[in-house]
Short mmCIF file of C-alpha atoms in Angstrom, two decimals:
data_model
loop_
_atom_site.label_atom_id
_atom_site.label_comp_id
_atom_site.label_asym_id
_atom_site.label_seq_id
_atom_site.Cartn_x
_atom_site.Cartn_y
_atom_site.Cartn_z
CA UNK A 1 19.98 15.95 14.65
CA UNK A 2 18.11 18.98 13.43
CA UNK A 3 18.12 22.39 14.99
CA UNK A 4 15.01 23.75 16.68
CA UNK A 5 13.84 25.67 13.60
CA UNK A 6 13.69 22.51 11.51
CA UNK A 7 12.00 20.60 14.31
CA UNK A 8 9.12 23.08 14.26
CA UNK A 9 8.74 22.60 10.51
CA UNK A 10 8.76 18.83 10.98
CA UNK A 11 5.80 19.03 13.35
CA UNK A 12 3.71 20.85 10.74
CA UNK A 13 3.94 18.19 8.05
CA UNK A 14 3.36 15.41 10.56
CA UNK A 15 0.19 17.13 11.75
CA UNK A 16 -1.25 16.85 8.22
CA UNK A 17 -1.40 13.09 8.51
CA UNK A 18 -4.59 11.40 9.66
CA UNK A 19 -3.29 8.72 12.00
CA UNK A 20 -5.62 5.83 12.76
CA UNK A 21 -6.99 5.05 16.24
CA UNK A 22 -3.73 3.31 17.09
CA UNK A 23 -1.70 6.34 15.99
CA UNK A 24 -0.45 4.53 12.89
CA UNK A 25 -0.45 5.01 9.14
CA UNK A 26 0.26 2.41 6.43
CA UNK A 27 3.49 2.97 4.48
CA UNK A 28 4.09 1.38 1.09
CA UNK A 29 7.71 0.87 0.02
CA UNK A 30 8.30 1.01 -3.73
CA UNK A 31 11.60 0.40 -5.48
CA UNK A 32 12.59 3.84 -6.78
CA UNK A 33 14.26 2.41 -9.88
CA UNK A 34 12.11 -0.52 -11.00
CA UNK A 35 8.73 0.59 -9.62
CA UNK A 36 8.25 -2.80 -7.93
CA UNK A 37 6.18 -2.69 -4.76
CA UNK A 38 8.37 -4.22 -2.10
CA UNK A 39 6.26 -4.27 1.06
CA UNK A 40 3.72 -2.46 3.20
CA UNK A 41 4.30 -1.80 6.87
CA UNK A 42 3.09 0.66 9.50
CA UNK A 43 4.52 3.86 10.91
CA UNK A 44 3.79 5.92 13.97
CA UNK A 45 4.64 9.59 14.25
CA UNK A 46 8.09 8.97 15.64
CA UNK A 47 9.05 6.43 12.99
CA UNK A 48 7.93 8.68 10.15
CA UNK A 49 9.79 11.66 11.58
CA UNK A 50 12.94 9.53 11.93
CA UNK A 51 12.48 8.14 8.41
CA UNK A 52 12.40 11.65 6.97
CA UNK A 53 15.31 12.83 9.07
CA UNK A 54 17.60 9.86 8.44
CA UNK A 55 16.33 9.06 4.93
CA UNK A 56 16.17 5.40 5.96
CA UNK A 57 12.93 3.45 6.32
CA UNK A 58 12.00 3.08 9.98
CA UNK A 59 8.66 1.41 10.63
CA UNK A 60 6.63 0.62 13.72
CA UNK A 61 6.47 -3.09 14.46
CA UNK A 62 2.93 -3.83 15.64
CA UNK A 63 3.85 -7.35 16.76
CA UNK A 64 6.82 -6.22 18.84
CA UNK A 65 5.44 -2.81 19.81
CA UNK A 66 8.61 -0.90 18.99
CA UNK A 67 10.48 0.95 16.29
CA UNK A 68 11.71 -1.30 13.52
CA UNK A 69 14.71 -0.03 11.62
CA UNK A 70 14.32 -1.96 8.38
CA UNK A 71 17.48 -3.98 7.84
CA UNK A 72 18.57 -3.88 11.49
CA UNK A 73 19.07 -7.65 11.54
CA UNK A 74 18.94 -8.57 7.84
CA UNK A 75 21.14 -5.78 6.51
CA UNK A 76 18.43 -5.12 3.94
CA UNK A 77 18.07 -1.42 4.64
CA UNK A 78 15.91 0.90 2.57
CA UNK A 79 17.44 4.21 1.62
CA UNK A 80 14.59 6.68 1.15
CA UNK A 81 14.66 8.79 -1.97
CA UNK A 82 11.16 10.29 -1.76
CA UNK A 83 8.22 10.42 0.66
CA UNK A 84 4.70 10.87 -0.71
CA UNK A 85 1.26 11.31 0.84
CA UNK A 86 -2.11 10.37 -0.65
CA UNK A 87 -5.17 12.59 -1.15
CA UNK A 88 -6.86 11.36 2.05
CA UNK A 89 -3.70 11.98 4.04
CA UNK A 90 -3.78 8.53 5.55
CA UNK A 91 -1.30 6.51 3.46
CA UNK A 92 2.44 7.08 2.96
CA UNK A 93 4.44 6.03 -0.09
CA UNK A 94 8.21 5.65 0.19
CA UNK A 95 10.37 5.43 -2.91
CA UNK A 96 13.42 3.53 -1.77
CA UNK A 97 16.69 1.99 -2.83
CA UNK A 98 16.54 -1.57 -1.51
CA UNK A 99 19.90 -2.73 -0.20
CA UNK A 100 20.71 -6.28 -1.27
CA UNK A 101 17.73 -6.27 -3.61
CA UNK A 102 15.72 -8.19 -1.02
CA UNK A 103 12.86 -6.68 0.99
CA UNK A 104 11.06 -9.81 2.19
CA UNK A 105 12.03 -11.89 5.22
CA UNK A 106 11.53 -14.98 3.02
CA UNK A 107 14.54 -13.88 0.97
CA UNK A 108 12.50 -12.68 -1.98
CA UNK A 109 12.75 -9.33 -3.66
CA UNK A 110 9.19 -8.32 -2.74
CA UNK A 111 6.75 -9.45 -0.05
CA UNK A 112 4.05 -9.70 -2.75
CA UNK A 113 5.35 -12.94 -4.25
CA UNK A 114 2.06 -14.84 -4.39
CA UNK A 115 -0.38 -14.51 -7.30
CA UNK A 116 -4.01 -15.62 -7.34
CA UNK A 117 -4.38 -18.23 -10.09
CA UNK A 118 -7.53 -20.32 -10.53
CA UNK A 119 -8.61 -19.75 -6.93
CA UNK A 120 -5.22 -20.50 -5.39
CA UNK A 121 -2.31 -18.43 -4.14
CA UNK A 122 0.75 -19.45 -6.13
CA UNK A 123 4.28 -18.38 -5.14
CA UNK A 124 5.74 -17.13 -8.42
CA UNK A 125 8.80 -15.14 -7.39
CA UNK A 126 12.11 -16.86 -6.58
CA UNK A 127 13.89 -16.97 -3.24
CA UNK A 128 17.14 -15.08 -3.81
CA UNK A 129 18.69 -15.91 -0.45
CA UNK A 130 17.50 -18.41 2.13
CA UNK A 131 16.23 -17.16 5.45
CA UNK A 132 19.00 -18.84 7.47
CA UNK A 133 21.70 -16.97 5.57
CA UNK A 134 19.89 -13.71 6.18
CA UNK A 135 19.12 -14.05 9.88
CA UNK A 136 21.34 -16.94 11.01
CA UNK A 137 20.01 -20.39 11.88
CA UNK A 138 18.92 -19.42 15.38
CA UNK A 139 17.46 -16.15 14.23
CA UNK A 140 13.90 -14.98 13.81
CA UNK A 141 12.29 -15.00 10.41
CA UNK A 142 10.91 -11.48 10.77
CA UNK A 143 13.08 -8.57 11.74
CA UNK B 1 -22.14 -16.27 -11.14
CA UNK B 2 -19.97 -19.24 -10.39
CA UNK B 3 -21.11 -22.79 -9.88
CA UNK B 4 -20.84 -24.44 -6.47
CA UNK B 5 -17.49 -26.10 -7.23
CA UNK B 6 -15.82 -22.77 -7.93
CA UNK B 7 -17.44 -21.17 -4.92
CA UNK B 8 -15.75 -23.73 -2.68
CA UNK B 9 -12.39 -22.93 -4.24
CA UNK B 10 -13.04 -19.21 -3.78
CA UNK B 11 -13.62 -19.68 -0.05
CA UNK B 12 -10.26 -21.39 0.38
CA UNK B 13 -8.14 -18.54 -0.94
CA UNK B 14 -10.19 -15.98 0.99
CA UNK B 15 -9.62 -17.92 4.20
CA UNK B 16 -5.86 -17.45 3.79
CA UNK B 17 -6.20 -13.73 4.33
CA UNK B 18 -5.72 -12.28 7.79
CA UNK B 19 -8.52 -9.72 7.98
CA UNK B 20 -8.18 -6.99 10.60
CA UNK B 21 -10.58 -6.53 13.51
CA UNK B 22 -13.00 -4.72 11.21
CA UNK B 23 -12.87 -7.57 8.68
CA UNK B 24 -10.85 -5.49 6.23
CA UNK B 25 -7.55 -5.69 4.40
CA UNK B 26 -5.63 -2.86 2.66
CA UNK B 27 -5.48 -3.13 -1.13
CA UNK B 28 -2.87 -1.27 -3.16
CA UNK B 29 -3.70 -0.52 -6.80
CA UNK B 30 -0.71 -0.35 -9.12
CA UNK B 31 -0.79 0.52 -12.80
CA UNK B 32 0.02 -2.75 -14.54
CA UNK B 33 1.86 -1.01 -17.40
CA UNK B 34 3.74 1.89 -15.81
CA UNK B 35 4.22 0.53 -12.28
CA UNK B 36 2.81 3.75 -10.81
CA UNK B 37 1.06 3.31 -7.49
CA UNK B 38 -2.40 4.73 -8.02
CA UNK B 39 -4.14 4.44 -4.65
CA UNK B 40 -4.70 2.38 -1.54
CA UNK B 41 -8.17 1.48 -0.32
CA UNK B 42 -9.77 -1.22 1.81
CA UNK B 43 -11.55 -4.45 0.99
CA UNK B 44 -13.78 -6.77 2.94
CA UNK B 45 -14.27 -10.40 2.07
CA UNK B 46 -17.19 -9.74 -0.25
CA UNK B 47 -15.45 -6.96 -2.17
CA UNK B 48 -12.33 -9.06 -2.73
CA UNK B 49 -14.35 -12.04 -3.88
CA UNK B 50 -16.26 -9.81 -6.32
CA UNK B 51 -13.02 -8.19 -7.50
CA UNK B 52 -11.58 -11.59 -8.37
CA UNK B 53 -14.77 -12.78 -10.00
CA UNK B 54 -15.45 -9.66 -12.09
CA UNK B 55 -11.80 -8.66 -12.61
CA UNK B 56 -12.79 -5.11 -11.70
CA UNK B 57 -11.61 -3.33 -8.54
CA UNK B 58 -14.38 -3.28 -5.95
CA UNK B 59 -13.41 -1.81 -2.60
CA UNK B 60 -15.15 -1.34 0.73
CA UNK B 61 -15.91 2.29 1.51
CA UNK B 62 -15.25 2.78 5.21
CA UNK B 63 -16.85 6.24 5.20
CA UNK B 64 -20.05 5.09 3.52
CA UNK B 65 -20.08 1.57 4.95
CA UNK B 66 -20.80 -0.12 1.65
CA UNK B 67 -19.25 -1.69 -1.42
CA UNK B 68 -17.51 0.81 -3.67
CA UNK B 69 -17.25 -0.18 -7.29
CA UNK B 70 -14.33 1.96 -8.38
CA UNK B 71 -15.47 4.16 -11.25
CA UNK B 72 -19.19 3.83 -10.47
CA UNK B 73 -19.64 7.61 -10.62
CA UNK B 74 -16.38 8.79 -12.19
CA UNK B 75 -16.16 6.21 -14.97
CA UNK B 76 -12.56 5.62 -13.86
CA UNK B 77 -12.83 1.89 -13.49
CA UNK B 78 -9.89 -0.38 -12.77
CA UNK B 79 -9.65 -3.55 -14.81
CA UNK B 80 -7.76 -6.09 -12.71
CA UNK B 81 -4.95 -7.96 -14.43
CA UNK B 82 -3.40 -9.62 -11.37
CA UNK B 83 -4.09 -10.06 -7.65
CA UNK B 84 -1.17 -10.57 -5.28
CA UNK B 85 -0.84 -11.27 -1.54
CA UNK B 86 2.04 -10.39 0.76
CA UNK B 87 4.05 -12.68 3.03
CA UNK B 88 2.04 -11.75 6.12
CA UNK B 89 -1.22 -12.40 4.28
CA UNK B 90 -2.64 -9.07 5.33
CA UNK B 91 -2.10 -6.80 2.31
CA UNK B 92 -3.46 -7.17 -1.24
CA UNK B 93 -1.81 -5.81 -4.38
CA UNK B 94 -3.88 -5.28 -7.52
CA UNK B 95 -2.23 -4.73 -10.88
CA UNK B 96 -4.77 -2.79 -12.86
CA UNK B 97 -5.50 -1.03 -16.11
CA UNK B 98 -6.74 2.42 -15.08
CA UNK B 99 -9.55 3.62 -17.31
CA UNK B 100 -9.17 7.28 -18.25
CA UNK B 101 -5.68 7.31 -16.77
CA UNK B 102 -7.07 8.94 -13.62
CA UNK B 103 -7.37 7.14 -10.28
CA UNK B 104 -7.69 10.10 -7.89
CA UNK B 105 -10.90 12.00 -7.13
CA UNK B 106 -8.87 15.22 -7.53
CA UNK B 107 -8.49 14.41 -11.24
CA UNK B 108 -4.87 13.35 -10.94
CA UNK B 109 -3.36 10.15 -12.22
CA UNK B 110 -2.41 8.91 -8.73
CA UNK B 111 -3.63 9.71 -5.23
CA UNK B 112 0.01 10.04 -4.14
CA UNK B 113 0.55 13.45 -5.75
CA UNK B 114 2.21 15.20 -2.81
CA UNK B 115 5.92 14.98 -2.08
CA UNK B 116 7.67 15.92 1.15
CA UNK B 117 10.12 18.72 0.35
CA UNK B 118 11.93 20.70 3.04
CA UNK B 119 9.35 19.83 5.68
CA UNK B 120 6.32 20.60 3.50
CA UNK B 121 3.92 18.57 1.41
CA UNK B 122 4.14 19.88 -2.16
CA UNK B 123 1.62 18.88 -4.84
CA UNK B 124 3.83 17.96 -7.78
CA UNK B 125 1.54 16.01 -10.11
CA UNK B 126 -0.83 17.83 -12.49
CA UNK B 127 -4.63 17.76 -12.44
CA UNK B 128 -5.61 16.06 -15.70
CA UNK B 129 -9.34 16.71 -15.40
CA UNK B 130 -11.14 18.96 -12.92
CA UNK B 131 -13.37 17.41 -10.32
CA UNK B 132 -16.55 19.06 -11.67
CA UNK B 133 -16.10 17.46 -15.08
CA UNK B 134 -15.62 14.08 -13.44
CA UNK B 135 -18.51 14.12 -10.98
CA UNK B 136 -20.71 17.02 -12.17
CA UNK B 137 -20.94 20.35 -10.35
CA UNK B 138 -23.43 19.09 -7.77
CA UNK B 139 -21.58 15.86 -7.25
CA UNK B 140 -19.45 14.58 -4.45
CA UNK B 141 -15.71 14.74 -4.67
CA UNK B 142 -15.22 11.14 -3.57
CA UNK B 143 -16.98 8.27 -5.22
#
């Protein structure tokens, strides 16, 4: 936990962000070493503040309506090395170290594993670990 | 223009995408050579179809409510080398060749030029060309 002085500072940088009508902002996770784009998810104010404080990616799950600590069930945590903001102040970029080398719930390195080829989406990137081994056979496919 | 056979194919891959309530999807532009993330903007169905057809990034400007051919006033076009889709089918990734090496309306390479340091957003990336030279002194700062 931070002391009160740091908490005041934290509020300032969070106020810069232009949250959407749902109080959210898109956050892109990029592999800090390879430059690969791993995923895009959403953050609310609390999740971004926690992400900065803990230096671990913590998103807001829109489907479940709660904080989503990336890796909480998969073990595929994202250690945050850098947090960036775009010129319009409405998109966040995280440079992360991806634990296990897998960001996607399908067991692939990146969620962007499909490429448009001749009018069709083609899955080009390999599954590194099957979903059952990540979440267990009775588990959910998304964290 | 495409013939009717190709148009049918085009509709199929566009139907895969889960557009939001406004009929839009976020599109991340990544430099195909360096891996740098250049910007994130929004696309509607028409802009994505045109992007695929012309192999040039064409976004949907939410502020102006119309198609936004990237580079139409700045000259900083984005030639599209690859179009990717994420596992949730609600985010697009474009791998592009950035003309002029400048994606941001501030004259910087990337829109993500601010880094969070000690509770403050710090502009760390240099301005390569001032905004007046890009758009003209009477021009608008955004395309």
